[in-house]
Short mmCIF file of N, CA and C in Angstrom, two decimals:
data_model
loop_
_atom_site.label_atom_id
_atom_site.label_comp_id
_atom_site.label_asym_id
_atom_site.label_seq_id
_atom_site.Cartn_x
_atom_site.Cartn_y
_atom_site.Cartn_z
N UNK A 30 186.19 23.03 158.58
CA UNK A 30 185.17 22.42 157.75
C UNK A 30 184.27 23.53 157.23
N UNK A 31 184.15 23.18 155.61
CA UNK A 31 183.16 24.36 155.40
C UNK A 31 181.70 24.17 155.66
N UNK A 32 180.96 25.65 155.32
CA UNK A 32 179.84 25.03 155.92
C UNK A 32 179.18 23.80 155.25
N UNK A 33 178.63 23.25 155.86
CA UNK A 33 177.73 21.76 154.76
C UNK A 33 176.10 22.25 155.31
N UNK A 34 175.53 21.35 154.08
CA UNK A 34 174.12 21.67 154.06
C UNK A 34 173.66 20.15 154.58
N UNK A 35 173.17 20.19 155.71
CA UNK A 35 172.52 18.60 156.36
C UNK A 35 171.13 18.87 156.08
N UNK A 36 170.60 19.39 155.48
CA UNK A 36 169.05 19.24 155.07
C UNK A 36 168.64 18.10 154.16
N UNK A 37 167.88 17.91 154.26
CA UNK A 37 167.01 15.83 153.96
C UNK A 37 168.67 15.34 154.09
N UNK A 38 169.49 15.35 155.15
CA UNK A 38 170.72 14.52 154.77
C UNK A 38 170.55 13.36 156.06
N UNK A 39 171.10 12.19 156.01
CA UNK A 39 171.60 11.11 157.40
C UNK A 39 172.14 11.94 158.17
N UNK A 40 171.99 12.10 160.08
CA UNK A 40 173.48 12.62 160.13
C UNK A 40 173.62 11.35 161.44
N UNK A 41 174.81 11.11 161.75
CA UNK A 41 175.03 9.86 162.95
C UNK A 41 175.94 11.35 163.79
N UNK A 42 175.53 11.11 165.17
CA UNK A 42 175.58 11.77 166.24
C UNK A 42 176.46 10.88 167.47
N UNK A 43 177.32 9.90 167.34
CA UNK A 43 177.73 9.29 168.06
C UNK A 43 178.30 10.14 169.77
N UNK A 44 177.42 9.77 170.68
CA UNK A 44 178.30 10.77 172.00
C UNK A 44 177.00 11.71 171.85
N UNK A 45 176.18 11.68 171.15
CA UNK A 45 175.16 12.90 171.40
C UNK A 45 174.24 13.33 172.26
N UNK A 46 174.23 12.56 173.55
CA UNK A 46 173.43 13.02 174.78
C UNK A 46 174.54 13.90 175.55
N UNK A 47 176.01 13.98 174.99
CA UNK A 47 176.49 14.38 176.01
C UNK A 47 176.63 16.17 176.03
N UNK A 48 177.60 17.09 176.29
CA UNK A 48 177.68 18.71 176.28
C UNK A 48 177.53 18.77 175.16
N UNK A 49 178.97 18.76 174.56
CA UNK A 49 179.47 18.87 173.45
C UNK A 49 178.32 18.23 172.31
N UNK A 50 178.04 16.95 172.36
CA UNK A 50 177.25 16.34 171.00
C UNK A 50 175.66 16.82 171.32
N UNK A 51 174.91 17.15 172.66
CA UNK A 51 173.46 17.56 172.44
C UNK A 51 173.49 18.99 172.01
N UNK A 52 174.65 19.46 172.29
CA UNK A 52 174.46 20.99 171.44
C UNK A 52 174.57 21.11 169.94
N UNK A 53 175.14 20.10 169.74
CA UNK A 53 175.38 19.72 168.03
C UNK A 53 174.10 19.51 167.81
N UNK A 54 173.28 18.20 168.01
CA UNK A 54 172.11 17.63 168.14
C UNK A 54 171.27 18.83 168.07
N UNK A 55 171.11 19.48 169.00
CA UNK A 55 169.67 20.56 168.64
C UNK A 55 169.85 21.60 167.45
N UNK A 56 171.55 21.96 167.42
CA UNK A 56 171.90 22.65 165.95
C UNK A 56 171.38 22.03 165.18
N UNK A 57 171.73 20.70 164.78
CA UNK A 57 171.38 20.00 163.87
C UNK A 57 169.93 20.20 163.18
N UNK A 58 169.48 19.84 164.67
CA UNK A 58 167.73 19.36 164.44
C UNK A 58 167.22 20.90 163.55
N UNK A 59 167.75 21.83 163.63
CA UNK A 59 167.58 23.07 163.28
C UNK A 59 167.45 23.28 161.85
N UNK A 60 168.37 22.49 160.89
CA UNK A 60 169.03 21.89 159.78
C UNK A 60 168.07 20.96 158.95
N UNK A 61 167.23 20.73 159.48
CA UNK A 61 166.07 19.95 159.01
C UNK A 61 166.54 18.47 158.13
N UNK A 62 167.46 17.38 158.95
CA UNK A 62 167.87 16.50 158.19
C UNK A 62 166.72 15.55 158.14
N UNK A 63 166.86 14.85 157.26
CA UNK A 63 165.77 13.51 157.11
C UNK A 63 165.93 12.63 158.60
N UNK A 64 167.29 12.41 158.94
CA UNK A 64 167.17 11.56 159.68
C UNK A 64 168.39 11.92 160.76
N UNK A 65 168.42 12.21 162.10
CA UNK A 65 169.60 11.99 162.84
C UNK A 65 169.55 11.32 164.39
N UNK A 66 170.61 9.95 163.90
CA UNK A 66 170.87 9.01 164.50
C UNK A 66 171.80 9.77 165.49
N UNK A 67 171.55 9.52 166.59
CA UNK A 67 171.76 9.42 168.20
C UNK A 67 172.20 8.40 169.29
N UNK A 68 173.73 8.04 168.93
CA UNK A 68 173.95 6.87 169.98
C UNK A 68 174.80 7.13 171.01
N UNK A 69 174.85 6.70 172.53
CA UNK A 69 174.84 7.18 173.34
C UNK A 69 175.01 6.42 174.48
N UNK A 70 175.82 6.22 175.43
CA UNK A 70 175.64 4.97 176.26
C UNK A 70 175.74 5.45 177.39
N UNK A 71 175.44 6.96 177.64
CA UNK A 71 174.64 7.43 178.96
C UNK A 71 175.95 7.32 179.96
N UNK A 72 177.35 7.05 179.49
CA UNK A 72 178.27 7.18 180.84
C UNK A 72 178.20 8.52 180.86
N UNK A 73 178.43 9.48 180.80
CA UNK A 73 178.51 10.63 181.13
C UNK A 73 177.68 11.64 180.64
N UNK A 74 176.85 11.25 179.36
CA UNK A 74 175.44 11.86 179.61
C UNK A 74 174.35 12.02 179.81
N UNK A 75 173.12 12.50 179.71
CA UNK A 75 172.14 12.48 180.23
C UNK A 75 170.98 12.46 179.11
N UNK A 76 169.96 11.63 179.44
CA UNK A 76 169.16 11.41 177.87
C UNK A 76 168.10 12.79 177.74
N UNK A 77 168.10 13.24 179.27
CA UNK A 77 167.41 14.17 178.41
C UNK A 77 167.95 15.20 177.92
N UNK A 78 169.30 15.49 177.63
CA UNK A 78 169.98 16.34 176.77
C UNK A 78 169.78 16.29 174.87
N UNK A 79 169.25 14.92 175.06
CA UNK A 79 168.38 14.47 173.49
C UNK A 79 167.44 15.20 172.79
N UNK A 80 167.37 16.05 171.95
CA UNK A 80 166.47 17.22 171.45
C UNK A 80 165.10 16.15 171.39
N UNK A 81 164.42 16.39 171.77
CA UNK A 81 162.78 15.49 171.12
C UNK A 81 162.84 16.08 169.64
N UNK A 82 162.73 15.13 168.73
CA UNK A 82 162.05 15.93 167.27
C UNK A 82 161.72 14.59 166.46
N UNK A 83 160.92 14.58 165.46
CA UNK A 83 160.55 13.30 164.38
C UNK A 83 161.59 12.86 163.93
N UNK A 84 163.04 14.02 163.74
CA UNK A 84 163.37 13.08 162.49
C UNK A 84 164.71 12.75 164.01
N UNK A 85 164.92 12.76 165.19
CA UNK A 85 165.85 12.32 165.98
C UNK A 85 165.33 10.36 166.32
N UNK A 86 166.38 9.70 165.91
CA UNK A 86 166.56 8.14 166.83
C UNK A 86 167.72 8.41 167.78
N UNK A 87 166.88 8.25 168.50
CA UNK A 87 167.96 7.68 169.51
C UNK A 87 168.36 6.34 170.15
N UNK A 88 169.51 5.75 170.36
CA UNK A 88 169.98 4.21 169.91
C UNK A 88 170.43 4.73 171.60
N UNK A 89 170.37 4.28 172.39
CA UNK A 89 171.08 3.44 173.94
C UNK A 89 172.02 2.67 173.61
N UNK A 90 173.17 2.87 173.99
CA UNK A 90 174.44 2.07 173.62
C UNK A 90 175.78 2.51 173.53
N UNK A 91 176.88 1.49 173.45
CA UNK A 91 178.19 1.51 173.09
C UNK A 91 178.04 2.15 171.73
N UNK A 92 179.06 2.44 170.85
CA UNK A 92 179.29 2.74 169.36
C UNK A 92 179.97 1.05 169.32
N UNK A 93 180.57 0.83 170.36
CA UNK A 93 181.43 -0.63 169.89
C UNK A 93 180.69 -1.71 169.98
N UNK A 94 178.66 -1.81 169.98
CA UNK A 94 178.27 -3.00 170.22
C UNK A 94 177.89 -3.34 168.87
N UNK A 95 178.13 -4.20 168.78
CA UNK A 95 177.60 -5.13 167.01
C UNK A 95 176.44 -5.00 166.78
N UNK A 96 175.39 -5.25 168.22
CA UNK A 96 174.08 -4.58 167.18
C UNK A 96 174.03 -2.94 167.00
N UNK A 97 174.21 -2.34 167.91
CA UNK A 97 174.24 -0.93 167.75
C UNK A 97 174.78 -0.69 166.16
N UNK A 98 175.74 -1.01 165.86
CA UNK A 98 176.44 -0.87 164.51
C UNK A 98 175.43 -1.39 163.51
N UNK A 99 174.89 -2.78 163.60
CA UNK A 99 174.21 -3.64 162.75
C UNK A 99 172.38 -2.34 162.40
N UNK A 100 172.75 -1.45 163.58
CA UNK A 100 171.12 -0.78 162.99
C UNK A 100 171.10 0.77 162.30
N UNK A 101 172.56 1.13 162.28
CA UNK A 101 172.91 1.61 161.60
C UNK A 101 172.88 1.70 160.49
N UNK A 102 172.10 2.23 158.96
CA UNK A 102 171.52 2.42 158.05
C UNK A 102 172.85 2.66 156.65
N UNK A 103 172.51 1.85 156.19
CA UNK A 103 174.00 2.01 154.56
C UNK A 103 174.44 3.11 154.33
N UNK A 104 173.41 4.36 154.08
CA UNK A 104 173.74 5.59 153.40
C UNK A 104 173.38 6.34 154.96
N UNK A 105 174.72 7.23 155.50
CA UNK A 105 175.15 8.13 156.07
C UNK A 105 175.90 9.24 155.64
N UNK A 106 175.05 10.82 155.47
CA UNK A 106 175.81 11.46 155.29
C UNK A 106 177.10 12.79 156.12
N UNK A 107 176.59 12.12 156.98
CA UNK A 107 177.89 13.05 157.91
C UNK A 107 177.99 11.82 159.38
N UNK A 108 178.83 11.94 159.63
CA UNK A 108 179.14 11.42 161.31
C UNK A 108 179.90 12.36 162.21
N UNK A 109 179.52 12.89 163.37
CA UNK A 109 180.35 13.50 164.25
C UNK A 109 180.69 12.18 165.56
N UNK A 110 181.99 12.01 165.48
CA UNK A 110 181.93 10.98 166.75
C UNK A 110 182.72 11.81 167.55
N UNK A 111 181.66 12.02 168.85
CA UNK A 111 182.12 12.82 170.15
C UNK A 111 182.18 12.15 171.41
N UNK A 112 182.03 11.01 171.29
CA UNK A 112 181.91 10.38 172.11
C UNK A 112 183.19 9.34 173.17
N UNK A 113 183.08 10.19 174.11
CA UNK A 113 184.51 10.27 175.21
C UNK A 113 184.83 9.72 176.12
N UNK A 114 185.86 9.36 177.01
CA UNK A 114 185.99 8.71 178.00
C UNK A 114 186.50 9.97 178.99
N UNK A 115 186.36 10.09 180.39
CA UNK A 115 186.50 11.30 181.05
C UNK A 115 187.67 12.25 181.28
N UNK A 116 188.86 11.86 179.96
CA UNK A 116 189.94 12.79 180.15
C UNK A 116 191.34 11.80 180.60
N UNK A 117 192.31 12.98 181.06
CA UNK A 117 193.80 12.30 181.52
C UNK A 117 193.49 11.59 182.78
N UNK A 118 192.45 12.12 183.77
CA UNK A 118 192.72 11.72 185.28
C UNK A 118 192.10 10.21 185.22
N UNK A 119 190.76 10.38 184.72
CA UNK A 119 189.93 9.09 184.37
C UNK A 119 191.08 7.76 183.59
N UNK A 120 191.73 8.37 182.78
CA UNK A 120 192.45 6.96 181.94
C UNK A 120 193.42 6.41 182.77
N UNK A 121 194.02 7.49 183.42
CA UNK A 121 195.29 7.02 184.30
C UNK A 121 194.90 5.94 185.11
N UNK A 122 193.39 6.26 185.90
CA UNK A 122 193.27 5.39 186.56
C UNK A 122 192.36 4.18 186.54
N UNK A 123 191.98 4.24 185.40
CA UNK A 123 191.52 3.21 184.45
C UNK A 123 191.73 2.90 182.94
N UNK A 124 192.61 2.68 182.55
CA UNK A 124 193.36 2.66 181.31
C UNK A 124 192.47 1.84 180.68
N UNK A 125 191.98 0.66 180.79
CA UNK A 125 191.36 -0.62 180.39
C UNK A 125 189.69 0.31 179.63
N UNK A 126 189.35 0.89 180.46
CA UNK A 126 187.85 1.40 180.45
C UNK A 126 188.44 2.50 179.46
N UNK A 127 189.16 3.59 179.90
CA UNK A 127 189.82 4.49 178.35
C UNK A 127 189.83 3.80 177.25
N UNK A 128 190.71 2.72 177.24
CA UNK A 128 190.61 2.11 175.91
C UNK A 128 189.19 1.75 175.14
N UNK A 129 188.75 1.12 175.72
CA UNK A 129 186.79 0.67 175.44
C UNK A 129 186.22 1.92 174.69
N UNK A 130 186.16 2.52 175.94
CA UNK A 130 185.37 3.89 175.52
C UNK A 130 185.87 4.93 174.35
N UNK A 131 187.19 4.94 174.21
CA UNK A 131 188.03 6.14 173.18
C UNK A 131 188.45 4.81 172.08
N UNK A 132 189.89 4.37 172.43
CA UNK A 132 190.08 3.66 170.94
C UNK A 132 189.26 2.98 170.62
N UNK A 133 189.14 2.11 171.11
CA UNK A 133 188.26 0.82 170.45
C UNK A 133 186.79 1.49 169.71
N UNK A 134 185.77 2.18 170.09
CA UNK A 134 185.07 3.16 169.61
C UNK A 134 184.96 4.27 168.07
N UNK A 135 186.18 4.39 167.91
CA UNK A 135 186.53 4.63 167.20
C UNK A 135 186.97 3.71 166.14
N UNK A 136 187.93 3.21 166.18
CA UNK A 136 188.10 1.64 165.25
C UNK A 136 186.90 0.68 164.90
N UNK A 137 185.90 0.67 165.73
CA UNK A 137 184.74 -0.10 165.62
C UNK A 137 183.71 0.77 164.53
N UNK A 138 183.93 1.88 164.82
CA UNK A 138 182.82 2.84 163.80
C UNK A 138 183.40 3.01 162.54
N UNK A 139 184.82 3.29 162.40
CA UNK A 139 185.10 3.60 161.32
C UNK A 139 185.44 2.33 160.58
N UNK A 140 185.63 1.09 161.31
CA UNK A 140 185.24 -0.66 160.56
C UNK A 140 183.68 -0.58 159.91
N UNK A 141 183.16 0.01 160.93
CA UNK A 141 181.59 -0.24 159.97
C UNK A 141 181.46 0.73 159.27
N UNK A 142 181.85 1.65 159.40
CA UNK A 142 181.49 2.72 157.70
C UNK A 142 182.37 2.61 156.53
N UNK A 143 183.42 2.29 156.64
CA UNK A 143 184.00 1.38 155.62
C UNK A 143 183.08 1.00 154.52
N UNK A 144 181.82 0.60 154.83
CA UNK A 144 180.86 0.20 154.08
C UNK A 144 180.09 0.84 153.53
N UNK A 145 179.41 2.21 153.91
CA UNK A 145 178.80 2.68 154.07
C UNK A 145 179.23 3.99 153.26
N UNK A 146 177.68 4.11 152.48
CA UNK A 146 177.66 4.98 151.35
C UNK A 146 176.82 6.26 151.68
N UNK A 147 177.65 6.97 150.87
CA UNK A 147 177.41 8.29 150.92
C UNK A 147 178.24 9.66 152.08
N UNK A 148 178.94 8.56 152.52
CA UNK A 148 179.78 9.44 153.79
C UNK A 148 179.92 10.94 152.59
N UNK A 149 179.80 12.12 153.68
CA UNK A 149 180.48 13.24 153.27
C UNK A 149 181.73 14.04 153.97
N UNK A 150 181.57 13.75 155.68
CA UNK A 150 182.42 13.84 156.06
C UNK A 150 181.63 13.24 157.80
N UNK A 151 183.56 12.88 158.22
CA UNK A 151 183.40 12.03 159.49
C UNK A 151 184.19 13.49 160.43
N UNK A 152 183.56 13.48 161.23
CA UNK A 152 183.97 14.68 162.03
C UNK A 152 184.53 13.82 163.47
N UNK A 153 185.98 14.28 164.23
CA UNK A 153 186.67 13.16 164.85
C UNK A 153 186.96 14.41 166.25
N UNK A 154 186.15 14.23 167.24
CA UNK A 154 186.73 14.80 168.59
C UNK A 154 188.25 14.13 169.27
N UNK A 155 188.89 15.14 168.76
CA UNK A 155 190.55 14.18 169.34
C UNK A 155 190.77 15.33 170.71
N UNK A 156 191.76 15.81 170.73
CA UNK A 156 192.46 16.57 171.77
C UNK A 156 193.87 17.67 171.75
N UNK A 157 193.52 18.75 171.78
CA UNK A 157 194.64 19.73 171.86
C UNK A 157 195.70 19.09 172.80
N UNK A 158 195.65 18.72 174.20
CA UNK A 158 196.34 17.56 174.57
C UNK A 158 197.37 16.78 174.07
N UNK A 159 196.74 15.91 173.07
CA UNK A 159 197.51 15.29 172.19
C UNK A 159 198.65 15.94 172.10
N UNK A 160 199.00 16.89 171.30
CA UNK A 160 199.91 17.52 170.27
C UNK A 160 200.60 18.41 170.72
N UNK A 161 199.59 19.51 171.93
CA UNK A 161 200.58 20.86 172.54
C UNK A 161 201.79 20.39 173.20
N UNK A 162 202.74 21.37 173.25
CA UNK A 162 203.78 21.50 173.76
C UNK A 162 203.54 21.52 175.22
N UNK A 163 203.81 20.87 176.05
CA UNK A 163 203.71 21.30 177.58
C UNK A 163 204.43 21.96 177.80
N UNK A 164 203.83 23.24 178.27
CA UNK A 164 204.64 24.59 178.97
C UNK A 164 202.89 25.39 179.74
N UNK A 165 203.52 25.85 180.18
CA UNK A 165 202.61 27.05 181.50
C UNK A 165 202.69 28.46 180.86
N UNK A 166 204.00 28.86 180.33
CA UNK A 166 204.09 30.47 180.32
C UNK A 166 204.18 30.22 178.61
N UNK A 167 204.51 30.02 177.78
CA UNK A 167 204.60 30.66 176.51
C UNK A 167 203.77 29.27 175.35
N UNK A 168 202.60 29.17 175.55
CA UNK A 168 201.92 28.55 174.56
C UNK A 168 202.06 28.51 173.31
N UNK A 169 201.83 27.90 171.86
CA UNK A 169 201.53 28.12 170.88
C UNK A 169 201.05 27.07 169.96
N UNK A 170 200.35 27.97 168.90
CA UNK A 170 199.39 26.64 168.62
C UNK A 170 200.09 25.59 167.82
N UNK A 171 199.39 24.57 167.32
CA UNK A 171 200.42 23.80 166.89
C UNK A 171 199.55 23.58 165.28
N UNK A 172 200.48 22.81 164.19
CA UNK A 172 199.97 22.66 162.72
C UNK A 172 199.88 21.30 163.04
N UNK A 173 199.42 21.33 161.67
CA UNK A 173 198.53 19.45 161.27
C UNK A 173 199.73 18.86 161.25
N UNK A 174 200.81 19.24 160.74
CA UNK A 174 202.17 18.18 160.81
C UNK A 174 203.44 18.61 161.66
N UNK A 175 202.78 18.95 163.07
CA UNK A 175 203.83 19.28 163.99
C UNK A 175 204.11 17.82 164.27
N UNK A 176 205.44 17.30 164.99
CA UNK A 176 205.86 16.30 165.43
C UNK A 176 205.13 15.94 166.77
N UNK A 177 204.34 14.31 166.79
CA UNK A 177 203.60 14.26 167.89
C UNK A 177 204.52 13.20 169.05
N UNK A 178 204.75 13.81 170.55
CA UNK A 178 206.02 12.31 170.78
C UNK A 178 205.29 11.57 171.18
N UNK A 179 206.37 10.65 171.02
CA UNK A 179 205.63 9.09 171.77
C UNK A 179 205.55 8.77 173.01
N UNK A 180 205.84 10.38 173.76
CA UNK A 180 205.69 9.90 175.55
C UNK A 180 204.76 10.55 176.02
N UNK A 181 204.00 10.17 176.08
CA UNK A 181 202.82 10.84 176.15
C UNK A 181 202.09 10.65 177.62
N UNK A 182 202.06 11.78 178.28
CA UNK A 182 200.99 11.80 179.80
C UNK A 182 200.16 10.58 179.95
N UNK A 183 198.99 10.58 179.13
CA UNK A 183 198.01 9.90 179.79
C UNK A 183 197.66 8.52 178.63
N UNK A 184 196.78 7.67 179.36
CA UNK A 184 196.12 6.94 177.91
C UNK A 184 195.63 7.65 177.31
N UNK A 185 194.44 8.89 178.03
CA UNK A 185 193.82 9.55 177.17
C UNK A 185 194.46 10.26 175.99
N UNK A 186 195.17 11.02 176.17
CA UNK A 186 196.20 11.50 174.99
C UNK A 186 196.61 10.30 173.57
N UNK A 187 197.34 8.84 174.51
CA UNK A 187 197.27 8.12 173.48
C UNK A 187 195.70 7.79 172.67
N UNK A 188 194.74 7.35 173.29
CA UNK A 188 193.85 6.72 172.47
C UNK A 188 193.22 8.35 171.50
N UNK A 189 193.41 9.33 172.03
CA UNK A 189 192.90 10.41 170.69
C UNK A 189 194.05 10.35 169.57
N UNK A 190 195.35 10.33 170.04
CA UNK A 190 195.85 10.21 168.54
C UNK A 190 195.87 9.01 168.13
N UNK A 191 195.37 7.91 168.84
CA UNK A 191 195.42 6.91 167.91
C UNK A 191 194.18 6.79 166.99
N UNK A 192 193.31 7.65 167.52
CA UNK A 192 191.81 7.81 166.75
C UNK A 192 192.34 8.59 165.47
N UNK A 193 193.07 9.51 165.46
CA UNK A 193 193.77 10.20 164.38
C UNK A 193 194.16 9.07 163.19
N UNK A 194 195.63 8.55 164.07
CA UNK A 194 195.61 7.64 163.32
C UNK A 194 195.00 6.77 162.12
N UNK A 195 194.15 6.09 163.40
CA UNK A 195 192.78 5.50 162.47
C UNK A 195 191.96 6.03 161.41
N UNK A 196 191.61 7.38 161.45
CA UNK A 196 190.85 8.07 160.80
C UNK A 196 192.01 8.34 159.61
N UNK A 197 193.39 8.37 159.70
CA UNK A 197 194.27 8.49 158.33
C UNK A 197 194.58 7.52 157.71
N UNK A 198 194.55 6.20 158.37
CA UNK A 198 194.35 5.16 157.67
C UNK A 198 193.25 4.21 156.89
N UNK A 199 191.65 4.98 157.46
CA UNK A 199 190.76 4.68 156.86
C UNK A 199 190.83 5.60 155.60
N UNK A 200 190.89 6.68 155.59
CA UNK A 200 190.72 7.76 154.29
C UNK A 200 191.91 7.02 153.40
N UNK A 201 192.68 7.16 153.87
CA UNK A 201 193.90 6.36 152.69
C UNK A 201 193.37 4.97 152.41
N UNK A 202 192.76 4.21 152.96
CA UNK A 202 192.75 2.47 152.26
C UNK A 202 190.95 2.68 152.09
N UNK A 203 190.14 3.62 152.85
CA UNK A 203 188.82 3.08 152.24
C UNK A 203 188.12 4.53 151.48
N UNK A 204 189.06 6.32 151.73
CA UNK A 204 188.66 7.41 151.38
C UNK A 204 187.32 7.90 152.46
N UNK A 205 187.57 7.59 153.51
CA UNK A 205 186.62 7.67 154.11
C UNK A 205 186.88 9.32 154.47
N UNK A 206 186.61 10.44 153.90
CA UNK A 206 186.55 11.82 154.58
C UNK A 206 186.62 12.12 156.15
N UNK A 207 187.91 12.23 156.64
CA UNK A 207 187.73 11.98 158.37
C UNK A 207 188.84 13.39 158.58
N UNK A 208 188.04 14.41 158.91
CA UNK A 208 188.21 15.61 160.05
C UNK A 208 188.18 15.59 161.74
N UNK A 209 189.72 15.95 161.76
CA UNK A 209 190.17 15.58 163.34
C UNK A 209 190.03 17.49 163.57
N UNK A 210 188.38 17.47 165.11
CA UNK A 210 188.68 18.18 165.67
C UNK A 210 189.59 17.83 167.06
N UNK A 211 190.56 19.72 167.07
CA UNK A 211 191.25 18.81 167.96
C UNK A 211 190.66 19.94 169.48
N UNK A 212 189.83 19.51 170.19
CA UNK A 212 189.15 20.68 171.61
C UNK A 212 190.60 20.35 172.22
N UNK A 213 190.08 21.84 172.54
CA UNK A 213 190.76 22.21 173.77
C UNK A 213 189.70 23.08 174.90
#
């Protein structure tokens, strides 16, 4: 992604109390946007990882609750959704709660921006996981159209590429700008 200018811009921070999204969050705040939305439902992070500043809201919540969505503002100009369920070990042994937290989360946000004007770009925490080759001794990285299989380790693995997914089927039927990072 090139650089973007978030100054007087919306930005939605979905997952932003947690490592990964409060370090975004205080970058951000740095950026001087008009407004950045902060939602967060505290499973795995901590609120005071929340930068204090005027132009930060912070929303308590699912991304998948209807009001959470419903206070969500028309014109958004960036979204980072970082917001995670605890990995391969966590899904294995709760698949049901993976799903909630990763797919459904995703499908629920990108249903409500569908609507929503001014998107510039949707920024998508998926997983190196996903896609690498399992091996120990000879790694390598992989391209945007390497072949992904369908047997896949964990839920977790499934519900990030199905967030992929989602995010290629919103840009194709609604153009919704959706960039899959993939961490490792």
């Amino acid at each position: 992604m090139e650089k973007r200018d978030f100054k007087s811009k919306t930005v939605l921070v979905v997952g932003g109390a947690g490592f990964v999204g409060s370090n975004l969050a205080h970058r951000l705040v740095v950026e001087q946007p008009s407004k950045l939305i902060i939602v967060d439902n505290l499973l795995s992070a901590d609120i005071c990882n929340v930068p204090t500043d005027p132009c930060v809201d912070f929303c308590f919540g699912s991304i998948t609750s209807d009001q959470v969505l419903q206070k969500l503002p028309d014109t958004i100009n960036f979204v980072f959704h970082l917001s995670t369920y605890h990995g391969n070990q966590s899904s294995m042994h709760d698949p049901l709660a993976d799903h909630e937290n990763n797919t459904f989360t995703t499908l629920k946000l990108l249903e409500r921006l569908k609507d929503t004007k001014g998107i510039e770009a949707v920024v998508y925490s998926s997983a190196g996981c996903t896609v690498a080759q399992k091996t120990f001794d000879d790694a390598k990285p992989t391209t945007e159209d390497d072949p992904v299989s369908l047997y896949l380790d964990s839920p977790y693995q499934m519900s990030k590429i199905f967030g992929e997914f989602y995010g290629n089927y919103y840009w194709m039927r609604h153009g919704i700008p959706f960039i899959k990072a993939r961490f490792q």
